[in-house]
Coordinates of N, CA and C and ligand atoms in Angstrom, one line a residue:
M1 N -26.9 -22.6 -16.8 CA -28.2 -21.0 -16.8 C -27.7 -20.2 -16.7
S2 N -27.3 -19.3 -17.3 CA -27.2 -17.4 -16.8 C -28.4 -17.0 -16.8
D3 N -28.4 -16.5 -16.2 CA -28.7 -15.0 -15.5 C -28.5 -14.0 -16.1
Y4 N -29.1 -12.7 -16.2 CA -28.8 -11.8 -16.6 C -29.2 -10.2 -16.6
N5 N -28.7 -9.1 -16.2 CA -29.6 -8.5 -16.4 C -28.6 -7.3 -17.7
W6 N -30.1 -6.1 -18.0 CA -29.3 -5.2 -18.7 C -29.0 -3.9 -17.7
C7 N -27.8 -3.4 -17.7 CA -27.2 -1.9 -17.1 C -28.8 -1.1 -16.8
H8 N -28.4 -0.5 -16.3 CA -29.8 0.7 -16.0 C -29.4 1.8 -16.8
G9 N -27.8 2.3 -16.8 CA -27.6 3.8 -16.7 C -28.0 3.9 -17.8
P10 N -28.6 5.2 -17.8 CA -30.1 5.6 -19.3 C -29.0 5.4 -19.8
N11 N -28.2 6.2 -20.4 CA -27.2 6.3 -21.7 C -25.8 5.0 -21.9
C12 N -26.4 4.1 -21.5 CA -25.6 3.1 -21.6 C -25.2 2.3 -23.0
H13 N -26.5 2.8 -23.9 CA -26.4 2.4 -24.8 C -26.0 3.6 -26.2
K14 N -25.5 4.5 -25.9 CA -25.0 6.0 -26.5 C -23.7 5.8 -26.0
R15 N -22.8 5.3 -25.7 CA -21.7 5.6 -24.6 C -21.2 4.3 -25.7
E16 N -19.7 5.2 -26.6 CA -19.4 4.8 -27.7 C -17.7 3.8 -27.4
T17 N -17.7 2.8 -26.9 CA -16.8 2.1 -27.0 C -17.5 0.5 -27.8
T18 N -16.0 -0.5 -28.0 CA -16.4 -1.1 -29.0 C -16.9 -2.6 -28.4
T19 N -16.7 -3.1 -26.4 CA -17.9 -3.8 -25.8 C -19.0 -3.6 -26.2
R20 N -19.8 -2.5 -26.5 CA -21.2 -2.4 -26.8 C -21.8 -2.4 -28.3
V21 N -20.9 -2.9 -29.1 CA -21.1 -2.5 -30.5 C -21.5 -4.1 -30.9
R22 N -23.2 -3.8 -31.3 CA -23.3 -5.5 -32.0 C -24.0 -5.3 -33.3
G23 N -24.2 -6.8 -33.7 CA -25.4 -6.4 -35.4 C -23.9 -6.6 -36.2
V24 N -25.0 -7.1 -37.2 CA -23.7 -7.6 -38.6 C -23.7 -6.2 -39.8
K25 N -22.4 -6.1 -40.3 CA -21.9 -5.1 -41.0 C -23.5 -4.7 -41.6
G26 N -23.1 -3.4 -41.5 CA -24.3 -2.4 -42.4 C -25.4 -1.8 -41.8
S27 N -25.7 -2.9 -40.0 CA -26.5 -2.3 -39.1 C -26.2 -2.9 -38.1
K28 N -24.8 -2.0 -37.7 CA -24.4 -2.1 -36.7 C -25.4 -1.1 -35.7
V29 N -25.0 -1.4 -34.0 CA -25.5 -0.8 -32.9 C -24.6 -0.7 -31.8
L30 N -25.0 0.0 -31.3 CA -24.9 0.2 -29.4 C -26.1 -0.3 -29.1
R31 N -25.5 -1.1 -28.2 CA -26.3 -2.2 -27.2 C -26.2 -1.6 -25.7
T32 N -27.1 -1.6 -24.7 CA -26.6 -1.7 -23.6 C -26.1 -3.2 -23.1
I33 N -25.6 -3.1 -21.9 CA -24.0 -3.7 -21.6 C -25.4 -5.2 -20.9
K34 N -24.9 -6.6 -20.8 CA -25.8 -7.3 -20.6 C -24.8 -7.9 -19.5
I35 N -25.2 -8.1 -18.2 CA -25.0 -7.9 -16.8 C -24.8 -9.2 -16.9
N36 N -24.1 -10.7 -16.9 CA -24.2 -11.9 -16.6 C -24.5 -11.8 -14.6
V37 N -25.3 -12.3 -13.7 CA -25.3 -12.3 -12.8 C -25.9 -13.5 -12.3
S38 N -25.4 -15.0 -12.7 CA -25.3 -16.0 -12.5 C -24.3 -16.5 -11.8
G39 N -22.9 -15.9 -11.0 CA -22.3 -16.6 -10.5 C -21.9 -15.7 -9.3
M40 N -21.4 -15.6 -8.3 CA -20.8 -15.0 -7.4 C -20.9 -13.7 -7.6
Y41 N -20.1 -13.0 -8.5 CA -20.2 -11.6 -9.0 C -20.7 -11.4 -10.2
P42 N -21.0 -10.4 -10.1 CA -20.9 -9.2 -9.9 C -21.7 -9.0 -8.5
Q43 N -21.9 -8.4 -7.4 CA -22.7 -7.9 -6.1 C -22.8 -7.2 -5.8
G44 N -24.5 -7.1 -5.6 CA -24.9 -5.3 -4.9 C -25.4 -5.1 -6.0
V45 N -25.1 -3.4 -6.2 CA -25.5 -2.5 -6.9 C -24.7 -3.0 -8.3
W46 N -23.5 -3.8 -8.8 CA -23.2 -4.1 -9.9 C -24.1 -5.4 -10.7
K47 N -24.6 -5.7 -10.2 CA -25.5 -6.8 -10.8 C -26.6 -5.6 -11.9
Y48 N -26.7 -3.7 -11.2 CA -27.7 -3.5 -12.0 C -27.1 -2.5 -13.2
F49 N -25.6 -2.1 -12.6 CA -25.3 -1.4 -13.6 C -23.7 -1.4 -14.2
C50 N -22.9 -1.6 -15.4 CA -22.0 -2.3 -15.5 C -20.5 -1.2 -15.4
D51 N -20.3 -0.2 -15.0 CA -19.5 0.6 -14.3 C -19.8 1.7 -13.4
Q52 N -19.2 2.6 -12.9 CA -19.1 3.9 -11.9 C -19.8 4.9 -12.6
T53 N -19.6 5.4 -14.0 CA -20.2 6.2 -15.0 C -21.8 5.8 -14.8
C54 N -22.2 5.1 -15.3 CA -23.5 4.1 -15.6 C -24.6 3.9 -14.4
L55 N -23.8 3.8 -13.2 CA -24.3 4.2 -11.9 C -24.5 6.1 -11.8
M56 N -23.7 6.5 -11.7 CA -23.9 7.9 -11.5 C -24.4 8.7 -12.3
R57 N -24.8 8.1 -13.5 CA -25.9 9.2 -14.9 C -26.7 8.8 -14.1
F58 N -27.1 7.5 -13.8 CA -28.7 6.5 -13.1 C -28.9 7.6 -11.8
I59 N -27.8 7.8 -10.5 CA -28.3 8.8 -9.9 C -28.4 10.0 -10.3
H60 N -28.0 10.8 -10.6 CA -27.7 12.0 -11.8 C -29.4 12.4 -11.9
K61 N -30.1 11.1 -13.2 CA -31.7 11.2 -13.8 C -32.4 11.2 -12.3
H62 N -32.6 10.2 -11.5 CA -33.5 9.8 -10.9 C -33.3 9.9 -9.2
Y63 N -32.1 10.7 -8.9 CA -32.1 11.1 -7.5 C -33.3 11.6 -6.4
R64 N -34.1 12.7 -7.3 CA -35.1 13.1 -6.5 C -36.5 11.7 -6.7
E65 N -36.1 11.3 -6.9 CA -37.3 9.8 -7.3 C -36.6 9.3 -5.6
F66 N -34.8 8.8 -5.4 CA -34.6 8.2 -3.8 C -35.1 8.9 -2.7
I67 N -35.1 10.4 -3.3 CA -35.3 11.6 -2.1 C -36.7 11.1 -1.5
A68 N -37.7 11.6 -2.6 CA -38.9 11.1 -2.4 C -39.2 10.0 -1.4
V69 N -38.8 8.8 -2.0 CA -38.6 7.9 -1.7 C -38.3 7.7 0.0
H70 N -36.8 8.1 0.6 CA -35.9 8.0 1.3 C -35.9 9.8 2.2
P71 N -36.7 10.7 2.6 CA -36.6 11.7 3.0 C -36.1 11.8 4.2
R72 N -35.2 12.8 4.1 CA -33.8 13.3 5.0 C -34.8 14.3 6.0
T73 N -35.6 14.0 7.3 CA -36.3 15.2 7.8 C -35.8 15.9 8.6
E74 N -34.8 15.0 9.4 CA -34.0 15.6 10.3 C -32.6 14.9 10.5
A75 N -31.5 15.8 11.3 CA -30.6 15.9 11.0 C -30.5 14.3 11.8
L76 N -29.3 13.3 11.9 CA -29.0 11.7 12.4 C -27.7 12.4 13.3
E77 N -27.7 11.8 14.0 CA -26.3 11.8 15.4 C -25.5 10.4 15.5
T78 N -24.5 10.7 15.8 CA -23.6 9.6 16.5 C -22.9 9.8 17.6
P79 N -23.3 9.7 18.6 CA -22.9 9.6 20.4 C -21.1 9.1 19.9
I80 N -20.6 10.4 20.4 CA -18.9 10.5 20.3 C -18.0 10.5 21.4
E81 N -17.0 10.1 21.6 CA -16.2 10.1 22.9 C -14.9 11.1 22.0
I82 N -14.6 12.7 22.7 CA -13.5 12.8 21.9 C -12.1 12.9 23.0
K83 N -10.8 12.2 21.9 CA -9.5 12.1 22.7 C -8.7 13.5 22.7
K84 N -8.2 14.3 23.3 CA -7.0 15.0 22.5 C -5.6 14.7 23.0
E85 N -4.7 14.4 22.9 CA -3.4 14.0 22.7 C -2.6 15.2 22.1
T86 N -1.8 15.8 23.7 CA -0.7 16.6 23.2 C 0.7 15.7 22.8
H87 N 1.8 15.9 21.5 CA 2.7 15.3 22.0 C 4.1 16.5 21.4
E88 N 5.1 16.1 21.4 CA 6.3 17.4 20.5 C 6.9 16.7 19.9
S89 N 6.9 17.3 18.7 CA 7.3 17.0 17.4 C 8.5 18.2 17.3
P90 N 9.5 17.1 16.9 CA 10.9 17.8 16.6 C 11.3 19.1 15.4
Y91 N 10.0 18.8 14.7 CA 9.8 19.3 13.4 C 8.8 21.0 13.7
W92 N 7.9 20.6 14.2 CA 6.5 21.2 14.5 C 6.4 21.7 15.9
G93 N 7.5 21.5 16.6 CA 6.7 21.7 17.9 C 5.3 20.8 18.7
K94 N 4.6 22.0 19.3 CA 3.9 21.4 20.2 C 2.6 21.0 19.0
Q95 N 1.9 19.8 19.2 CA 1.0 19.3 18.2 C -0.1 18.5 19.2
T96 N -1.4 18.9 18.6 CA -1.9 17.9 19.4 C -3.4 16.8 18.7
R97 N -2.9 15.7 18.5 CA -3.7 14.7 18.1 C -5.3 15.2 18.6
T98 N -6.2 15.0 17.7 CA -7.9 14.6 18.2 C -8.4 13.3 17.4
T99 N -9.1 12.7 18.8 CA -9.2 10.9 17.9 C -11.2 11.2 18.6
I100 N -11.4 11.1 17.3 CA -13.0 11.1 17.2 C -12.9 9.4 17.6
T101 N -14.5 9.1 18.2 CA -14.6 7.5 18.6 C -16.0 7.2 19.0
P102 N -16.3 6.8 17.9 CA -18.1 6.5 18.9 C -18.5 5.9 20.0
V103 N -19.5 6.4 20.2 CA -19.5 5.5 21.0 C -20.9 4.9 21.2
D104 N -20.4 3.2 21.4 CA -21.3 2.1 21.6 C -22.2 2.2 22.6
N105 N -24.2 2.7 22.3 CA -24.9 2.9 23.5 C -26.1 2.3 22.9
A106 N -26.0 1.3 22.4 CA -27.1 0.1 21.7 C -28.0 -0.7 23.1
Ligands
ZN201 ZN1 -24.0 0.2 -18.4

């Protein structure tokens, strides 16, 4: 038994690739890609999109709906520690390396 999803790319069925051609001579069509999801792969978002092009076209078409569902009304912050180290480079002279480390304050 195999489970499948149709790719959610809004124009998947318009992309001119031989992998999308279906039908018999005289009545050929470009068809939305069928994604087999019966095994371990694909995983996550790739169960719903055949590739990055279809994913990005879906996002560009529907991002306002995502934002309405998941609004960001304030900035988020991650506590960090900053460590600055100075070292002498034989080519570039005095160099400063900055290391930013998130602080786990759980
Ligand atoms: Zn697709």
